[in-house]
PDB file of C-alpha atoms in Angstrom:
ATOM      1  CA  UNK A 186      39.382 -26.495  -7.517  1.00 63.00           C
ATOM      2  CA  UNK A 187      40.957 -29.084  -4.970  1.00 66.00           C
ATOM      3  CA  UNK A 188      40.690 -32.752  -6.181  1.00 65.00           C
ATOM      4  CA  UNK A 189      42.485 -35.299  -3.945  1.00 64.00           C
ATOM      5  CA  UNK A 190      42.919 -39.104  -5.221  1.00 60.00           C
ATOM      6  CA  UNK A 191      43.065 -41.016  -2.300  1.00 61.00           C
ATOM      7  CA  UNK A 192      44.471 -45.042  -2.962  1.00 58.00           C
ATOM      8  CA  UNK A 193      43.927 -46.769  -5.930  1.00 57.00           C
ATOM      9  CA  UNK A 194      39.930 -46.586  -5.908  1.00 56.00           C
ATOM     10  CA  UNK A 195      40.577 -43.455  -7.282  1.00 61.00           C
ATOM     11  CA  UNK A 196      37.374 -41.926  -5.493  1.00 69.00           C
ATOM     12  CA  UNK A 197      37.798 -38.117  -5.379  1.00 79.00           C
ATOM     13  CA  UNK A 198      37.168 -35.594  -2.546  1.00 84.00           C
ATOM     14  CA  UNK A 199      35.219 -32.473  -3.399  1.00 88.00           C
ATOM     15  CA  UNK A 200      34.945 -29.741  -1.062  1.00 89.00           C
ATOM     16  CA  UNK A 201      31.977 -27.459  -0.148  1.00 89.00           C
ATOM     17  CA  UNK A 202      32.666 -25.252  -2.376  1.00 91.00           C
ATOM     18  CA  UNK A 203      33.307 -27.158  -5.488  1.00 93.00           C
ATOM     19  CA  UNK A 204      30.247 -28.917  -4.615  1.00 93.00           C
ATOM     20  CA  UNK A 205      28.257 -25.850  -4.234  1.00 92.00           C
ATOM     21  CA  UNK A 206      29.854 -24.413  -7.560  1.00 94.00           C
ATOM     22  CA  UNK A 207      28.680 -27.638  -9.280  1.00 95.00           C
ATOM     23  CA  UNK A 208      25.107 -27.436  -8.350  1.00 94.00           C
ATOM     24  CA  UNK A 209      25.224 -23.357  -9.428  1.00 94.00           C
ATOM     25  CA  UNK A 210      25.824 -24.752 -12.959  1.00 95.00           C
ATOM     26  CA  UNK A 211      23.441 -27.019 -13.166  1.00 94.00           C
ATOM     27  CA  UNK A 212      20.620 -24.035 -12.225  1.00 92.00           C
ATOM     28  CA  UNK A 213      21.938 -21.878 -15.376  1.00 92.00           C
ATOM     29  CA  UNK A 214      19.436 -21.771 -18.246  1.00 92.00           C
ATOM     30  CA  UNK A 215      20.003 -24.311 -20.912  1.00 94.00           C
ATOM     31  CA  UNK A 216      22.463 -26.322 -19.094  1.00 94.00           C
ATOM     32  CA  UNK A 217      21.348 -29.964 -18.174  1.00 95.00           C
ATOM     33  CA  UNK A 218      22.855 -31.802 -15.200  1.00 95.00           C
ATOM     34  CA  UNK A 219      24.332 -34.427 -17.387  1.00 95.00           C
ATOM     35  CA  UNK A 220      26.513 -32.062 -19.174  1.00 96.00           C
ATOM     36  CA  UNK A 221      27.635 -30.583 -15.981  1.00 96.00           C
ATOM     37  CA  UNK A 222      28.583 -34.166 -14.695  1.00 95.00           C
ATOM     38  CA  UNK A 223      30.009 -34.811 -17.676  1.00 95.00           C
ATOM     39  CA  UNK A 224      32.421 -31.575 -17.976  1.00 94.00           C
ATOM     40  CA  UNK A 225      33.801 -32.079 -14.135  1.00 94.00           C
ATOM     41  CA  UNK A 226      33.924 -36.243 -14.659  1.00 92.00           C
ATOM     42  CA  UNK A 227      31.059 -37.282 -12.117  1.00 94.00           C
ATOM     43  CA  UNK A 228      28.290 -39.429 -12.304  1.00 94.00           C
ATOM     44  CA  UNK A 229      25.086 -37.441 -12.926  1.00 95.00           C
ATOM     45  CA  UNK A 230      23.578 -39.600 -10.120  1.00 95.00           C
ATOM     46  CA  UNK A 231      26.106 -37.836  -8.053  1.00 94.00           C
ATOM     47  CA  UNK A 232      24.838 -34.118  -8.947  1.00 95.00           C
ATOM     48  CA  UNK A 233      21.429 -35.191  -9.037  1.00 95.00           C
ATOM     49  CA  UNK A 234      22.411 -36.413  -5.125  1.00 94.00           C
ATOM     50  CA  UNK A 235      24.180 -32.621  -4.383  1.00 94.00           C
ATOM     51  CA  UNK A 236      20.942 -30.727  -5.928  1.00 94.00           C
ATOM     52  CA  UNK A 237      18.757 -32.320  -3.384  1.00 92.00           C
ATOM     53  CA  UNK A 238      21.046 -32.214  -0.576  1.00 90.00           C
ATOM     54  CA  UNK A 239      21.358 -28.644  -1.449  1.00 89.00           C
ATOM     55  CA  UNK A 240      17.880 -27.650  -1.438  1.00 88.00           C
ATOM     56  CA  UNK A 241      17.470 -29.319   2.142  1.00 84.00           C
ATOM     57  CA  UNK A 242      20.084 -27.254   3.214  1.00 83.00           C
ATOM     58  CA  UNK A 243      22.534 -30.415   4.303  1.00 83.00           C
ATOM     59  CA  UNK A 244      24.948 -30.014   1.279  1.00 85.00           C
ATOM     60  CA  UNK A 245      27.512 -29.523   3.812  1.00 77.00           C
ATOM     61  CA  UNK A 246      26.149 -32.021   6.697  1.00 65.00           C
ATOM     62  CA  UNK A 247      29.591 -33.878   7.449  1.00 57.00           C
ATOM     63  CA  UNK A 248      27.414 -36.704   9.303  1.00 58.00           C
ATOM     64  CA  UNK A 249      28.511 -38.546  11.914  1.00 59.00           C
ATOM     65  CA  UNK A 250      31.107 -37.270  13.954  1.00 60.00           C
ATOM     66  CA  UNK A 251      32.392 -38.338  17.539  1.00 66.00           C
ATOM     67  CA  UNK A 252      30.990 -36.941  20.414  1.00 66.00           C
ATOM     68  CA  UNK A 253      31.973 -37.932  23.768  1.00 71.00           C
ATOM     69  CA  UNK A 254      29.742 -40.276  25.862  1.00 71.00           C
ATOM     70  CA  UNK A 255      30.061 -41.294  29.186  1.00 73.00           C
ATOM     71  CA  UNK A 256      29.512 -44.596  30.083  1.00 75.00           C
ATOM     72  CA  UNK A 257      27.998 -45.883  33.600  1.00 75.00           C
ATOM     73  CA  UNK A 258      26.878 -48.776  35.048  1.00 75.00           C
ATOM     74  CA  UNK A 259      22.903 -49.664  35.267  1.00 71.00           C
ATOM     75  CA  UNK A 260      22.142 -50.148  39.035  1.00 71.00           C
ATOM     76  CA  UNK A 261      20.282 -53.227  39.598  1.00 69.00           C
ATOM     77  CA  UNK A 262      16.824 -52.347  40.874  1.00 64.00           C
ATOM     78  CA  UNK A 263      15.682 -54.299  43.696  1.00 63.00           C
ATOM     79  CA  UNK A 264      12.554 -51.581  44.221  1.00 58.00           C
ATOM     80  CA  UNK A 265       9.757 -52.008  41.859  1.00 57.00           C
ATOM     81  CA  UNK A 266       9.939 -49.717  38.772  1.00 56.00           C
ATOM     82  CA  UNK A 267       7.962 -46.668  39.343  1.00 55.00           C
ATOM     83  CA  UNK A 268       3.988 -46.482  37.937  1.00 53.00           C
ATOM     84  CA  UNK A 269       3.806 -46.702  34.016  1.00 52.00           C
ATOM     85  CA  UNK A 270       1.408 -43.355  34.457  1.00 50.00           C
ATOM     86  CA  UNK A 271       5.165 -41.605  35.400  1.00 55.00           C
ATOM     87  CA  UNK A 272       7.434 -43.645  32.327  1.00 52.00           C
ATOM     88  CA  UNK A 273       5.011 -43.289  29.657  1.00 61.00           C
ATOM     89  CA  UNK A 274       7.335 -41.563  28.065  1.00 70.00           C
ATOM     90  CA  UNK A 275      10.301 -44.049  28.255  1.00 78.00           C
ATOM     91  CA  UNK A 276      11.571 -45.683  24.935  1.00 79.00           C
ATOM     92  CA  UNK A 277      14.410 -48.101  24.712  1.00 80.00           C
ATOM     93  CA  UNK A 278      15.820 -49.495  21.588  1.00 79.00           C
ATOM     94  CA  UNK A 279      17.513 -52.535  21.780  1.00 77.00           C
ATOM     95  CA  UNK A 280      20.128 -53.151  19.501  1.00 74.00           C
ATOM     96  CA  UNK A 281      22.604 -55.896  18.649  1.00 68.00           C
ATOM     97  CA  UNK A 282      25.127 -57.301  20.838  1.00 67.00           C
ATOM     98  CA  UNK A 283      23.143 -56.397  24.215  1.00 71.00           C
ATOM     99  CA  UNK A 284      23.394 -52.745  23.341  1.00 76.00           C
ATOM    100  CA  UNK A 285      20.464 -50.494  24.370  1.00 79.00           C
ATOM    101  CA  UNK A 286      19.635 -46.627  24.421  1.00 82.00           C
ATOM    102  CA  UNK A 287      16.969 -45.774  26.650  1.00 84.00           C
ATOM    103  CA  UNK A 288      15.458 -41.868  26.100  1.00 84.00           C
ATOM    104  CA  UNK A 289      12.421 -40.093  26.641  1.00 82.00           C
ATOM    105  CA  UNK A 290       9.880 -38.206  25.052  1.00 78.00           C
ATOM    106  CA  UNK A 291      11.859 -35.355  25.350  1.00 82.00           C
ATOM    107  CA  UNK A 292      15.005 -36.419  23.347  1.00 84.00           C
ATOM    108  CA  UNK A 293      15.760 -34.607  20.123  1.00 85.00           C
ATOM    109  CA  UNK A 294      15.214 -36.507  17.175  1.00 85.00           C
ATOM    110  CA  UNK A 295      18.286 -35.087  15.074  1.00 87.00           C
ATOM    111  CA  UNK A 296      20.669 -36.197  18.121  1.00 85.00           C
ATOM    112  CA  UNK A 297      18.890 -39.902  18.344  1.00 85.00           C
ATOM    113  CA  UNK A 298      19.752 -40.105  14.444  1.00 85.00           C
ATOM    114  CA  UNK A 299      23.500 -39.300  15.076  1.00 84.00           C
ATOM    115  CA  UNK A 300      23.852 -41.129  17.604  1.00 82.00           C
ATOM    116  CA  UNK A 301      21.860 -44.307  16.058  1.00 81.00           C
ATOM    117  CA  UNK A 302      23.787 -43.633  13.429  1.00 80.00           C
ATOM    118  CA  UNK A 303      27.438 -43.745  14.765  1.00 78.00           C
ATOM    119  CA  UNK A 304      26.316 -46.819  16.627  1.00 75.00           C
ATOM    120  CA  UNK A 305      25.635 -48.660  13.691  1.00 74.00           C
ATOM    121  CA  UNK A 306      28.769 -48.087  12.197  1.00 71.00           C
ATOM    122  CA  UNK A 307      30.147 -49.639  14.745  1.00 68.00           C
ATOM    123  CA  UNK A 308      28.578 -52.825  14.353  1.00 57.00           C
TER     124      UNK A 308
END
């Protein structure tokens, strides 16, 4: 079992598969989740955390990473904007400092959350 001690928070780094061998424990007859924490020095809010992200199947999720993006200029119309029967499915979400993402009906929902999500941490 890796454990790396990063600065003087002293917050540790668990991999995948310590995590994974964690949550095993915790499933073994008799054995309560604040033991487990206990025995490997973590918060049982933290297991408690790992159990669900395991049964969701995200244990390992990493989050956020970068992706790249290119970035181009929004003509200026000078036409009017086509019938709202053909952009009915059009959504724009403004966010702070004059940002916006505009997407359709058609985007997928787990790459809108990334990418919402990466934007905020940016702000």
């Amino acid at each position: 079992m890796k454990i790396e001690v990063l600065g003087t928070e002293r917050r540790r780094r668990w991999s995948l598969q310590d995590k994974l061998q964690i949550v095993e424990e915790t499933m073994q007859p008799g054995v309560t989740v604040t033991d487990v924490a206990r025995r490997h020095g973590l918060a049982p809010s933290v297991v408690f955390t790992w159990r669900r992200l395991a049964r969701e199947g995200r244990l390992g999720d990493a989050g956020p990473a970068f992706m790249p993006v290119e970035i181009t200029p929004v003509p200026v119309q000078t036409t009017p904007v086509a019938s709202p029967s053909r952009r009915t499915g059009l959504i724009e979400i403004v966010l702070g400092r004059g940002r916006r993402i505009r997407v359709d009906r058609e985007v997928d929902a787990e790459a809108l959350r990334r990418v919402l999500q990466v934007v905020e941490s940016l702000s």
